[in-house]
CSV table of C-alpha atoms in Angstrom, one decimal:
chain,number,residue,atom,x,y,z
A,1,UNK,CA,182.4,-47.7,-153.3
A,2,UNK,CA,182.6,-51.4,-152.6
A,3,UNK,CA,182.2,-51.5,-148.9
A,4,UNK,CA,182.5,-55.3,-148.9
A,5,UNK,CA,186.2,-54.8,-149.5
A,6,UNK,CA,188.4,-54.3,-146.3
A,7,UNK,CA,190.6,-51.8,-148.2
A,8,UNK,CA,187.5,-49.9,-149.3
A,9,UNK,CA,186.2,-49.7,-145.7
A,10,UNK,CA,189.6,-48.5,-144.6
A,11,UNK,CA,189.7,-45.8,-147.1
A,12,UNK,CA,186.2,-44.7,-146.1
A,13,UNK,CA,186.7,-44.6,-142.3
A,14,UNK,CA,190.4,-43.8,-141.9
A,15,UNK,CA,190.0,-40.1,-142.6
A,16,UNK,CA,187.2,-40.1,-139.9
A,17,UNK,CA,189.4,-41.3,-137.1
A,18,UNK,CA,189.9,-37.8,-135.6
A,19,UNK,CA,186.2,-37.2,-135.9
A,20,UNK,CA,185.4,-40.4,-134.1
A,21,UNK,CA,187.9,-39.6,-131.3
A,22,UNK,CA,186.2,-36.3,-130.8
A,23,UNK,CA,182.8,-37.9,-130.6
A,24,UNK,CA,184.1,-40.3,-127.9
A,25,UNK,CA,185.7,-37.6,-125.9
A,26,UNK,CA,182.8,-35.2,-126.0
A,27,UNK,CA,180.3,-37.9,-125.2
A,28,UNK,CA,182.5,-39.2,-122.3
A,29,UNK,CA,182.8,-35.7,-120.8
A,30,UNK,CA,179.0,-35.0,-121.3
A,31,UNK,CA,179.7,-32.2,-123.6
A,32,UNK,CA,177.6,-33.6,-126.5
A,33,UNK,CA,174.1,-32.2,-126.6
A,34,UNK,CA,172.8,-35.8,-127.0
A,35,UNK,CA,174.9,-37.5,-124.2
A,36,UNK,CA,172.0,-37.6,-121.8
A,37,UNK,CA,169.8,-39.5,-124.3
A,38,UNK,CA,172.1,-41.7,-126.2
A,39,UNK,CA,174.8,-44.2,-125.3
A,40,UNK,CA,178.2,-44.0,-126.9
A,41,UNK,CA,177.5,-46.6,-129.6
A,42,UNK,CA,174.3,-44.9,-130.7
A,43,UNK,CA,176.0,-41.5,-130.9
A,44,UNK,CA,178.9,-43.0,-132.9
A,45,UNK,CA,176.5,-44.7,-135.4
A,46,UNK,CA,174.2,-41.7,-135.9
A,47,UNK,CA,177.1,-39.2,-136.2
A,48,UNK,CA,179.0,-41.3,-138.6
A,49,UNK,CA,176.0,-42.0,-140.8
A,50,UNK,CA,175.2,-38.3,-140.7
A,51,UNK,CA,178.8,-37.4,-141.7
A,52,UNK,CA,178.5,-39.8,-144.7
A,53,UNK,CA,175.3,-38.2,-145.8
A,54,UNK,CA,176.4,-34.6,-145.3
A,55,UNK,CA,178.7,-34.5,-148.3
A,56,UNK,CA,179.2,-31.4,-150.4
A,57,UNK,CA,180.3,-33.5,-153.4
A,58,UNK,CA,177.3,-35.9,-153.9
A,59,UNK,CA,177.8,-39.3,-155.4
A,60,UNK,CA,176.0,-39.8,-158.7
A,61,UNK,CA,172.6,-41.5,-158.4
A,62,UNK,CA,173.5,-44.6,-160.6
A,63,UNK,CA,176.5,-45.3,-158.4
A,64,UNK,CA,174.5,-45.1,-155.2
A,65,UNK,CA,171.8,-47.3,-156.6
A,66,UNK,CA,174.2,-50.0,-157.8
A,67,UNK,CA,175.9,-50.0,-154.4
A,68,UNK,CA,172.6,-50.4,-152.6
A,69,UNK,CA,171.4,-53.2,-154.8
A,70,UNK,CA,174.2,-55.6,-154.0
A,71,UNK,CA,172.9,-58.9,-152.7
A,72,UNK,CA,174.4,-59.8,-149.4
A,73,UNK,CA,173.5,-63.4,-149.9
A,74,UNK,CA,171.2,-65.8,-148.0
A,75,UNK,CA,172.4,-67.6,-144.9
A,76,UNK,CA,171.4,-68.3,-141.4
A,77,UNK,CA,168.0,-68.2,-139.8
A,78,UNK,CA,165.9,-67.4,-142.8
A,79,UNK,CA,164.0,-69.2,-145.5
A,80,UNK,CA,163.8,-67.4,-148.8
A,81,UNK,CA,161.8,-68.4,-151.8
A,82,UNK,CA,162.2,-66.2,-154.9
A,83,UNK,CA,159.2,-65.8,-157.1
A,84,UNK,CA,158.0,-63.7,-160.1
A,85,UNK,CA,154.4,-62.7,-160.3
A,86,UNK,CA,153.4,-62.7,-164.0
A,87,UNK,CA,151.7,-59.6,-165.4
A,88,UNK,CA,148.0,-60.1,-166.1
A,89,UNK,CA,146.9,-60.1,-169.7
A,90,UNK,CA,144.0,-57.8,-168.7
A,91,UNK,CA,144.6,-54.1,-168.2
A,92,UNK,CA,141.9,-53.5,-165.6
A,93,UNK,CA,144.2,-52.9,-162.6
A,94,UNK,CA,146.2,-50.3,-164.5
A,95,UNK,CA,143.0,-48.5,-165.7
A,96,UNK,CA,141.5,-48.4,-162.2
A,97,UNK,CA,144.8,-47.1,-160.8
A,98,UNK,CA,144.7,-44.2,-163.3
A,99,UNK,CA,141.1,-43.5,-162.5
A,100,UNK,CA,141.9,-43.3,-158.7
A,101,UNK,CA,145.0,-41.1,-159.4
A,102,UNK,CA,142.9,-38.7,-161.4
A,103,UNK,CA,140.0,-38.7,-158.9
A,104,UNK,CA,142.3,-37.8,-156.0
A,105,UNK,CA,144.3,-35.2,-158.0
A,106,UNK,CA,143.6,-31.6,-158.9
A,107,UNK,CA,143.7,-32.1,-162.7
A,108,UNK,CA,147.1,-30.4,-163.1
A,109,UNK,CA,149.4,-33.3,-162.2
A,110,UNK,CA,151.7,-34.8,-164.8
A,111,UNK,CA,152.6,-38.5,-164.8
A,112,UNK,CA,153.2,-41.3,-167.2
A,113,UNK,CA,150.9,-44.3,-167.1
A,114,UNK,CA,153.3,-47.2,-166.5
A,115,UNK,CA,153.2,-50.6,-168.2
A,116,UNK,CA,152.1,-53.7,-166.3
A,117,UNK,CA,155.2,-55.9,-165.8
A,118,UNK,CA,156.1,-59.1,-164.1
A,119,UNK,CA,156.9,-58.3,-160.4
A,120,UNK,CA,159.7,-60.1,-158.6
A,121,UNK,CA,159.3,-60.9,-154.9
A,122,UNK,CA,160.6,-63.0,-152.1
A,123,UNK,CA,158.7,-65.2,-149.6
A,124,UNK,CA,160.6,-64.9,-146.3
A,125,UNK,CA,160.3,-67.1,-143.3
A,126,UNK,CA,162.2,-67.9,-140.1
A,127,UNK,CA,164.6,-70.9,-140.3
A,128,UNK,CA,164.9,-72.4,-136.8
A,129,UNK,CA,167.7,-74.5,-135.3
A,130,UNK,CA,170.5,-73.4,-137.6
A,131,UNK,CA,173.7,-71.3,-137.0
A,132,UNK,CA,173.8,-67.7,-138.2
A,133,UNK,CA,176.3,-68.6,-141.0
A,134,UNK,CA,174.5,-71.7,-142.2
A,135,UNK,CA,174.4,-71.5,-146.1
A,136,UNK,CA,171.2,-71.7,-148.1
A,137,UNK,CA,170.3,-75.1,-149.3
A,138,UNK,CA,170.7,-75.8,-153.0
A,139,UNK,CA,167.0,-76.5,-153.8
A,140,UNK,CA,164.4,-75.4,-156.3
A,141,UNK,CA,162.5,-72.3,-155.2
A,142,UNK,CA,159.3,-74.4,-154.9
A,143,UNK,CA,161.1,-76.6,-152.3
A,144,UNK,CA,162.4,-73.6,-150.4
A,145,UNK,CA,158.8,-72.4,-150.2
A,146,UNK,CA,157.7,-75.8,-148.9
A,147,UNK,CA,160.4,-75.8,-146.2
A,148,UNK,CA,159.4,-72.2,-145.3
A,149,UNK,CA,155.8,-73.1,-144.9
A,150,UNK,CA,156.7,-76.2,-142.8
A,151,UNK,CA,157.9,-73.8,-140.1
A,152,UNK,CA,154.9,-71.4,-140.3
A,153,UNK,CA,152.3,-71.8,-137.6
A,154,UNK,CA,150.3,-68.6,-138.1
A,155,UNK,CA,148.2,-67.3,-141.0
A,156,UNK,CA,149.9,-63.8,-140.7
A,157,UNK,CA,151.2,-62.7,-144.1
A,158,UNK,CA,153.2,-59.5,-144.1
A,159,UNK,CA,153.2,-57.7,-147.5
A,160,UNK,CA,156.4,-55.8,-147.1
A,161,UNK,CA,157.8,-52.8,-149.0
A,162,UNK,CA,161.4,-51.9,-148.4
A,163,UNK,CA,162.7,-48.4,-147.7
A,164,UNK,CA,165.4,-46.5,-149.6
A,165,UNK,CA,163.9,-43.1,-150.6
A,166,UNK,CA,162.2,-44.8,-153.6
A,167,UNK,CA,165.5,-45.1,-155.5
A,168,UNK,CA,167.7,-47.3,-153.3
A,169,UNK,CA,167.7,-50.7,-151.7
A,170,UNK,CA,166.0,-54.0,-152.5
A,171,UNK,CA,164.3,-57.0,-151.0
A,172,UNK,CA,167.7,-58.5,-150.5
A,173,UNK,CA,168.8,-55.6,-148.3
A,174,UNK,CA,165.8,-56.1,-146.0
A,175,UNK,CA,165.9,-59.9,-145.5
A,176,UNK,CA,166.9,-59.6,-141.9
A,177,UNK,CA,164.0,-57.4,-140.8
A,178,UNK,CA,161.5,-59.3,-142.9
A,179,UNK,CA,162.7,-62.7,-141.5
A,180,UNK,CA,162.5,-61.2,-137.9
A,181,UNK,CA,158.9,-60.1,-138.5
A,182,UNK,CA,158.1,-63.6,-139.8
A,183,UNK,CA,159.8,-65.1,-136.7
A,184,UNK,CA,158.0,-62.9,-134.2
A,185,UNK,CA,154.6,-63.5,-135.8
A,186,UNK,CA,155.2,-67.2,-136.6
A,187,UNK,CA,154.0,-66.2,-140.0
A,188,UNK,CA,155.7,-65.2,-143.3
A,189,UNK,CA,156.7,-62.1,-145.2
A,190,UNK,CA,156.2,-61.4,-148.9
A,191,UNK,CA,158.7,-58.7,-149.9
A,192,UNK,CA,158.2,-56.9,-153.2
A,193,UNK,CA,160.9,-55.8,-155.6
A,194,UNK,CA,159.0,-52.8,-156.8
A,195,UNK,CA,160.4,-50.6,-159.6
A,196,UNK,CA,162.7,-47.9,-158.5
A,197,UNK,CA,163.0,-44.3,-159.4
A,198,UNK,CA,164.3,-42.3,-161.1
A,199,UNK,CA,164.2,-44.7,-164.0
A,200,UNK,CA,160.6,-45.8,-163.1
A,201,UNK,CA,158.8,-42.9,-161.4
A,202,UNK,CA,155.4,-42.7,-159.8
A,203,UNK,CA,153.1,-44.6,-160.2
A,204,UNK,CA,155.3,-47.6,-161.2
A,205,UNK,CA,156.0,-48.8,-157.6
A,206,UNK,CA,152.4,-48.3,-156.6
A,207,UNK,CA,151.1,-50.4,-159.5
A,208,UNK,CA,153.6,-53.1,-158.6
A,209,UNK,CA,152.4,-53.0,-155.0
A,210,UNK,CA,148.7,-53.2,-156.1
A,211,UNK,CA,149.5,-56.2,-158.4
A,212,UNK,CA,151.3,-57.9,-155.5
A,213,UNK,CA,148.4,-57.4,-153.1
A,214,UNK,CA,145.9,-58.8,-155.6
A,215,UNK,CA,148.2,-61.7,-156.4
A,216,UNK,CA,148.3,-62.7,-152.7
A,217,UNK,CA,144.5,-63.0,-152.6
A,218,UNK,CA,144.1,-64.3,-156.1
A,219,UNK,CA,147.2,-66.3,-157.0
A,220,UNK,CA,148.2,-66.2,-160.7
A,221,UNK,CA,148.6,-69.6,-162.4
A,222,UNK,CA,151.8,-71.4,-161.3
A,223,UNK,CA,152.0,-69.6,-157.9
A,224,UNK,CA,153.5,-71.5,-155.0
A,225,UNK,CA,150.9,-70.1,-152.5
A,226,UNK,CA,147.3,-70.7,-151.9
A,227,UNK,CA,144.9,-67.7,-151.8
A,228,UNK,CA,145.6,-65.5,-148.8
A,229,UNK,CA,142.4,-63.8,-147.4
A,230,UNK,CA,142.7,-60.1,-146.9
A,231,UNK,CA,142.0,-60.7,-143.2
A,232,UNK,CA,145.4,-62.3,-142.9
A,233,UNK,CA,147.4,-59.7,-144.8
A,234,UNK,CA,149.2,-56.7,-143.2
A,235,UNK,CA,150.7,-54.0,-145.4
A,236,UNK,CA,154.1,-53.1,-143.9
A,237,UNK,CA,157.2,-51.1,-144.7
A,238,UNK,CA,159.9,-48.7,-143.5
A,239,UNK,CA,160.5,-45.2,-144.7
A,240,UNK,CA,159.7,-45.0,-148.4
A,241,UNK,CA,158.3,-48.5,-148.1
A,242,UNK,CA,155.9,-47.1,-145.5
A,243,UNK,CA,155.0,-44.5,-148.0
A,244,UNK,CA,154.1,-47.2,-150.5
A,245,UNK,CA,152.1,-49.1,-147.9
A,246,UNK,CA,150.1,-46.0,-147.0
A,247,UNK,CA,149.6,-45.1,-150.7
A,248,UNK,CA,148.4,-48.6,-151.5
A,249,UNK,CA,145.9,-48.5,-148.6
A,250,UNK,CA,144.7,-45.1,-149.8
A,251,UNK,CA,144.4,-46.5,-153.4
A,252,UNK,CA,142.2,-49.4,-152.2
A,253,UNK,CA,140.0,-47.0,-150.2
A,254,UNK,CA,139.6,-44.7,-153.2
A,255,UNK,CA,138.8,-47.4,-155.7
A,256,UNK,CA,136.1,-48.6,-153.3
A,257,UNK,CA,134.8,-45.1,-152.8
A,258,UNK,CA,134.5,-44.5,-156.6
A,259,UNK,CA,132.3,-47.6,-157.0
A,260,UNK,CA,132.6,-47.3,-160.8
A,261,UNK,CA,133.7,-50.8,-161.3
A,262,UNK,CA,131.7,-53.9,-160.4
A,263,UNK,CA,134.5,-56.3,-161.4
A,264,UNK,CA,138.2,-56.3,-162.2
A,265,UNK,CA,139.6,-58.8,-164.6
A,266,UNK,CA,142.8,-60.4,-163.2
A,267,UNK,CA,144.5,-63.4,-164.7
A,268,UNK,CA,141.3,-64.8,-166.2
A,269,UNK,CA,139.2,-64.2,-163.1
A,270,UNK,CA,136.5,-61.6,-162.3
A,271,UNK,CA,137.3,-60.0,-159.0
A,272,UNK,CA,134.2,-58.6,-157.3
A,273,UNK,CA,134.4,-55.1,-155.9
A,274,UNK,CA,134.8,-53.6,-153.3
A,275,UNK,CA,138.4,-54.7,-153.0
A,276,UNK,CA,138.9,-56.4,-149.6
A,277,UNK,CA,140.8,-54.1,-147.2
A,278,UNK,CA,143.8,-55.7,-145.5
A,279,UNK,CA,143.8,-56.7,-141.8
A,280,UNK,CA,146.2,-53.9,-140.9
A,281,UNK,CA,148.9,-51.5,-141.9
A,282,UNK,CA,152.2,-51.3,-139.9
A,283,UNK,CA,154.8,-48.7,-140.8
A,284,UNK,CA,158.0,-47.8,-139.1
A,285,UNK,CA,159.3,-44.3,-139.8
A,286,UNK,CA,156.9,-44.1,-142.8
A,287,UNK,CA,157.7,-41.3,-145.2
A,288,UNK,CA,154.3,-39.6,-145.7
A,289,UNK,CA,155.4,-36.3,-147.1
A,290,UNK,CA,157.6,-36.1,-150.2
A,291,UNK,CA,157.6,-32.3,-150.0
A,292,UNK,CA,159.3,-32.5,-146.5
A,293,UNK,CA,157.5,-29.4,-145.3
A,294,UNK,CA,156.6,-30.2,-141.7
A,295,UNK,CA,158.3,-28.5,-138.7
A,296,UNK,CA,160.1,-31.6,-137.4
A,297,UNK,CA,162.2,-31.8,-140.5
A,298,UNK,CA,164.1,-28.9,-138.9
A,299,UNK,CA,163.3,-29.2,-135.2
A,300,UNK,CA,164.2,-32.9,-134.8
A,301,UNK,CA,167.3,-32.8,-136.9
A,302,UNK,CA,169.7,-33.2,-134.0
A,303,UNK,CA,168.3,-36.6,-133.2
A,304,UNK,CA,168.4,-37.9,-136.7
A,305,UNK,CA,170.9,-38.9,-139.4
A,306,UNK,CA,168.6,-38.0,-142.3
A,307,UNK,CA,169.9,-35.1,-144.5
A,308,UNK,CA,168.1,-31.8,-144.1
A,309,UNK,CA,166.3,-30.0,-146.9
A,310,UNK,CA,168.8,-28.5,-149.3
A,311,UNK,CA,169.2,-24.8,-150.0
A,312,UNK,CA,172.8,-24.4,-151.1
A,313,UNK,CA,173.1,-24.4,-154.9
A,314,UNK,CA,176.2,-26.6,-154.8
A,315,UNK,CA,174.4,-29.4,-153.1
A,316,UNK,CA,170.8,-28.9,-154.3
A,317,UNK,CA,171.2,-30.7,-157.6
A,318,UNK,CA,172.2,-34.2,-158.3
A,319,UNK,CA,175.3,-34.9,-160.4
A,320,UNK,CA,174.5,-35.8,-164.0
A,321,UNK,CA,174.9,-39.5,-164.9
A,322,UNK,CA,173.2,-42.1,-167.0
A,323,UNK,CA,170.0,-42.0,-164.9
A,324,UNK,CA,169.8,-38.3,-164.0
A,325,UNK,CA,168.5,-35.9,-165.2
A,326,UNK,CA,165.6,-37.8,-166.7
A,327,UNK,CA,164.3,-37.3,-170.2
A,328,UNK,CA,162.1,-35.3,-170.2
A,329,UNK,CA,163.6,-33.5,-167.1
A,330,UNK,CA,161.8,-34.0,-163.8
A,331,UNK,CA,162.4,-32.0,-160.6
A,332,UNK,CA,162.1,-34.9,-158.2
A,333,UNK,CA,163.4,-38.4,-158.2
A,334,UNK,CA,160.0,-40.0,-157.5
A,335,UNK,CA,157.6,-37.9,-159.5
A,336,UNK,CA,156.9,-34.8,-161.5
A,337,UNK,CA,156.9,-31.7,-159.2
A,338,UNK,CA,153.2,-31.2,-160.1
A,339,UNK,CA,152.5,-34.5,-158.2
A,340,UNK,CA,154.2,-33.8,-154.9
A,341,UNK,CA,151.0,-33.0,-153.1
A,342,UNK,CA,149.0,-35.9,-154.5
A,343,UNK,CA,147.7,-38.2,-151.8
A,344,UNK,CA,149.1,-41.3,-153.5
A,345,UNK,CA,152.6,-39.6,-153.7
A,346,UNK,CA,152.5,-37.9,-150.3
A,347,UNK,CA,149.8,-39.7,-148.1
A,348,UNK,CA,150.0,-36.7,-145.7
A,349,UNK,CA,147.8,-35.0,-148.2
A,350,UNK,CA,145.1,-37.7,-148.0
A,351,UNK,CA,141.8,-36.2,-146.6
A,352,UNK,CA,139.8,-39.4,-146.1
A,353,UNK,CA,140.9,-42.6,-144.2
A,354,UNK,CA,137.4,-43.7,-143.4
A,355,UNK,CA,137.0,-47.4,-143.9
A,356,UNK,CA,140.6,-48.1,-143.3
A,357,UNK,CA,142.0,-51.1,-141.5
A,358,UNK,CA,143.8,-50.6,-138.1
A,359,UNK,CA,147.1,-48.8,-138.3
A,360,UNK,CA,150.3,-49.1,-136.3
A,361,UNK,CA,152.7,-46.2,-136.8
A,362,UNK,CA,156.1,-46.1,-135.0
A,363,UNK,CA,158.5,-43.3,-135.1
A,364,UNK,CA,161.5,-41.9,-133.3
A,365,UNK,CA,161.9,-38.3,-132.4
A,366,UNK,CA,162.9,-37.9,-136.0
A,367,UNK,CA,162.6,-35.5,-138.9
A,368,UNK,CA,159.6,-37.3,-140.3
A,369,UNK,CA,157.7,-37.5,-137.0
A,370,UNK,CA,155.2,-34.6,-137.6
A,371,UNK,CA,153.9,-36.0,-140.9
A,372,UNK,CA,153.3,-39.3,-139.2
A,373,UNK,CA,151.5,-37.5,-136.4
A,374,UNK,CA,149.2,-35.8,-138.8
A,375,UNK,CA,148.3,-39.0,-140.6
A,376,UNK,CA,147.7,-40.8,-137.3
A,377,UNK,CA,145.5,-38.0,-135.9
A,378,UNK,CA,143.3,-37.6,-139.0
A,379,UNK,CA,142.8,-41.3,-139.3
A,380,UNK,CA,141.9,-41.6,-135.6
A,381,UNK,CA,139.5,-38.6,-135.9
A,382,UNK,CA,137.8,-40.4,-138.7
A,383,UNK,CA,137.2,-43.5,-136.7
A,384,UNK,CA,140.2,-45.6,-137.7
A,385,UNK,CA,141.9,-47.6,-135.0
A,386,UNK,CA,145.4,-46.2,-134.7
A,387,UNK,CA,148.2,-47.3,-132.5
A,388,UNK,CA,150.9,-44.6,-132.3
A,389,UNK,CA,154.3,-45.1,-130.7
A,390,UNK,CA,157.1,-42.5,-130.6
A,391,UNK,CA,160.4,-43.0,-128.9
A,392,UNK,CA,162.3,-40.1,-127.5
A,393,UNK,CA,165.6,-39.1,-129.1
A,394,UNK,CA,165.5,-42.0,-131.5
A,395,UNK,CA,166.4,-41.5,-135.2
A,396,UNK,CA,164.8,-42.7,-138.4
A,397,UNK,CA,164.2,-46.5,-138.7
A,398,UNK,CA,166.0,-47.0,-135.3
A,399,UNK,CA,164.2,-50.3,-134.6
A,400,UNK,CA,166.0,-51.8,-137.6
A,401,UNK,CA,169.4,-50.4,-136.7
A,402,UNK,CA,169.7,-50.3,-132.9
A,403,UNK,CA,168.5,-53.7,-131.8
A,404,UNK,CA,171.0,-53.4,-128.9
A,405,UNK,CA,168.9,-50.7,-127.4
A,406,UNK,CA,165.8,-51.3,-125.3
A,407,UNK,CA,163.9,-48.8,-127.5
A,408,UNK,CA,164.9,-50.6,-130.7
A,409,UNK,CA,163.9,-54.0,-129.3
A,410,UNK,CA,160.6,-52.7,-127.9
A,411,UNK,CA,159.6,-50.9,-131.1
A,412,UNK,CA,160.4,-53.9,-133.3
A,413,UNK,CA,158.5,-56.2,-131.0
A,414,UNK,CA,155.5,-53.9,-130.9
A,415,UNK,CA,155.6,-53.7,-134.7
A,416,UNK,CA,155.5,-57.5,-135.0
A,417,UNK,CA,153.0,-57.9,-132.2
A,418,UNK,CA,150.5,-55.6,-134.0
A,419,UNK,CA,150.8,-57.7,-137.2
A,420,UNK,CA,150.0,-60.8,-135.2
A,421,UNK,CA,147.1,-59.2,-133.4
A,422,UNK,CA,145.3,-57.9,-136.5
A,423,UNK,CA,146.0,-60.8,-138.8
A,424,UNK,CA,146.4,-63.9,-136.7
A,425,UNK,CA,143.8,-66.5,-135.8
A,426,UNK,CA,142.9,-64.8,-132.5
A,427,UNK,CA,142.0,-61.6,-134.4
A,428,UNK,CA,139.8,-63.4,-136.9
A,429,UNK,CA,138.1,-65.3,-134.2
A,430,UNK,CA,137.4,-62.1,-132.3
A,431,UNK,CA,139.5,-63.0,-129.3
A,432,UNK,CA,141.6,-59.8,-129.5
A,433,UNK,CA,140.3,-56.2,-129.5
A,434,UNK,CA,142.6,-53.4,-130.6
A,435,UNK,CA,141.9,-49.9,-129.5
A,436,UNK,CA,143.3,-46.6,-130.5
A,437,UNK,CA,146.3,-45.8,-128.3
A,438,UNK,CA,149.2,-43.4,-128.3
A,439,UNK,CA,152.4,-43.8,-126.3
A,440,UNK,CA,155.5,-41.7,-125.8
A,441,UNK,CA,158.6,-43.8,-124.7
A,442,UNK,CA,161.3,-42.0,-122.7
A,443,UNK,CA,164.9,-42.3,-123.8
A,444,UNK,CA,166.9,-45.2,-122.4
A,445,UNK,CA,164.3,-46.3,-119.9
A,446,UNK,CA,161.3,-46.6,-122.3
A,447,UNK,CA,159.1,-45.4,-119.5
A,448,UNK,CA,155.6,-44.9,-121.1
A,449,UNK,CA,153.4,-41.9,-121.2
A,450,UNK,CA,150.0,-42.0,-122.8
A,451,UNK,CA,149.3,-39.4,-125.5
A,452,UNK,CA,146.0,-38.6,-127.3
A,453,UNK,CA,146.3,-39.8,-130.9
A,454,UNK,CA,143.5,-37.6,-132.1
A,455,UNK,CA,145.4,-34.5,-130.9
A,456,UNK,CA,148.8,-35.5,-132.1
A,457,UNK,CA,148.9,-33.2,-135.2
A,458,UNK,CA,151.1,-30.1,-134.8
A,459,UNK,CA,149.2,-28.3,-137.6
A,460,UNK,CA,145.6,-28.2,-138.8
A,461,UNK,CA,144.8,-30.0,-142.0
A,462,UNK,CA,144.4,-26.6,-143.7
A,463,UNK,CA,147.9,-25.6,-142.5
A,464,UNK,CA,149.4,-28.8,-143.7
A,465,UNK,CA,147.9,-28.4,-147.1
A,466,UNK,CA,149.2,-24.8,-147.3
A,467,UNK,CA,152.7,-25.9,-146.2
A,468,UNK,CA,152.8,-28.6,-148.8
A,469,UNK,CA,151.6,-26.3,-151.6
A,470,UNK,CA,154.1,-23.6,-150.6
A,471,UNK,CA,157.0,-26.1,-150.6
A,472,UNK,CA,155.9,-27.7,-153.9
A,473,UNK,CA,155.6,-24.2,-155.5
A,474,UNK,CA,159.1,-23.3,-154.3
A,475,UNK,CA,160.5,-26.5,-155.8
A,476,UNK,CA,158.7,-25.7,-159.1
A,477,UNK,CA,160.2,-22.2,-159.1
A,478,UNK,CA,163.7,-23.5,-158.5
A,479,UNK,CA,164.0,-22.1,-155.0
A,480,UNK,CA,164.5,-25.5,-153.3
A,481,UNK,CA,166.8,-28.4,-154.2
A,482,UNK,CA,165.9,-31.5,-156.1
A,483,UNK,CA,165.8,-33.7,-153.0
A,484,UNK,CA,167.9,-34.9,-150.1
A,485,UNK,CA,171.6,-34.4,-149.8
A,486,UNK,CA,173.2,-37.5,-151.4
A,487,UNK,CA,175.4,-39.8,-149.4
A,488,UNK,CA,179.1,-40.3,-150.0
A,489,UNK,CA,179.3,-44.0,-150.7
């Protein structure tokens, strides 16, 4: 549905008027179970999003994808410079990716080795002293980059991967949060248009992300940017983008652990290994478990708008269209079912984070919280500096949706502050010291309570592995649905 059309919006929301009236009434009378934690606006937004997602007649994937890829345009307080990273003539980065996948796997996983392709991306910066509706200047992309850099005063470079369950959304849909991150850090974002599933399954997006990371440090010919040292790069993302950021970090660590390559050929250069580790990783509501096996997927559902796992046959399969089912058939949008428990697909399965850069992981009291807790706890136990922040009663990606709330503003600011702390000049000069710290923020007030990051996990690593295997096996046996309930768009 074209929600840019007023008549389309009317058709979408008019049938929900009685539902909305009921929400308002129940909230006002304190009859809603969430009234004590949410204001009315938050309850309306979450309940309406949830009602759109909870649809017994799912919209075909291709239609959803087309809708989510619509470009809202560029205006206001952002600089955007569109670029295309050329594919390297050499095949080394693809070969080392395959070696890392196979090394981390159990030998039974099925995947198709993707081609190296040009990768589109957008440099994003903050444009000061203009109105919110100011149109984009009609300039060559190189001049947009020059204007962007003229307002950058920090070396922070945020390599950003957008969310969207691996099959939705685009760099265009995430220009507002990436420009805000650039603003708060006085730096810049580099947002990657990675290949989307189901047409381009794992490991296509990961290969694109790896190519983008190397291209920042070692610019291909014709690039606008100068080489960006790893000490100034932060891997960042929301939801599925957080998944890609975690997987990219795990990929870099695994390549360095393998130590089977002395050099990688990349655009005519020989890159010495080990690959430099980035300054930090910053994920909000990062999706670490594609199996969706952790307890919070059920226990935190009342605070979230994400769809629950599917068990009803009528809603457990996607409608057939031009992109689904795939040929050959595949049981999951992102990967073959045999790969669900692979650490580069579900970073929750990763056993070794030693050597990692500092991490910031921010979550609400959401369905994905337990997988984030497990990743944070294991990394901290292995000596990685981890900052964990969880906000009571907040849903998935709340910091990008509820900027009117104190919790939303605080989470986004802390997200950006971490990027500045690990990748800014002060960090490089040793003027800042980041220590492992966990914080629980109370609903509405954001009153802080310290938590032990190393003890966050609700399950042992053995229990996590068993839960993941059991869920994956159920999927392979046809006892679970193909994925999330699909939204009515």
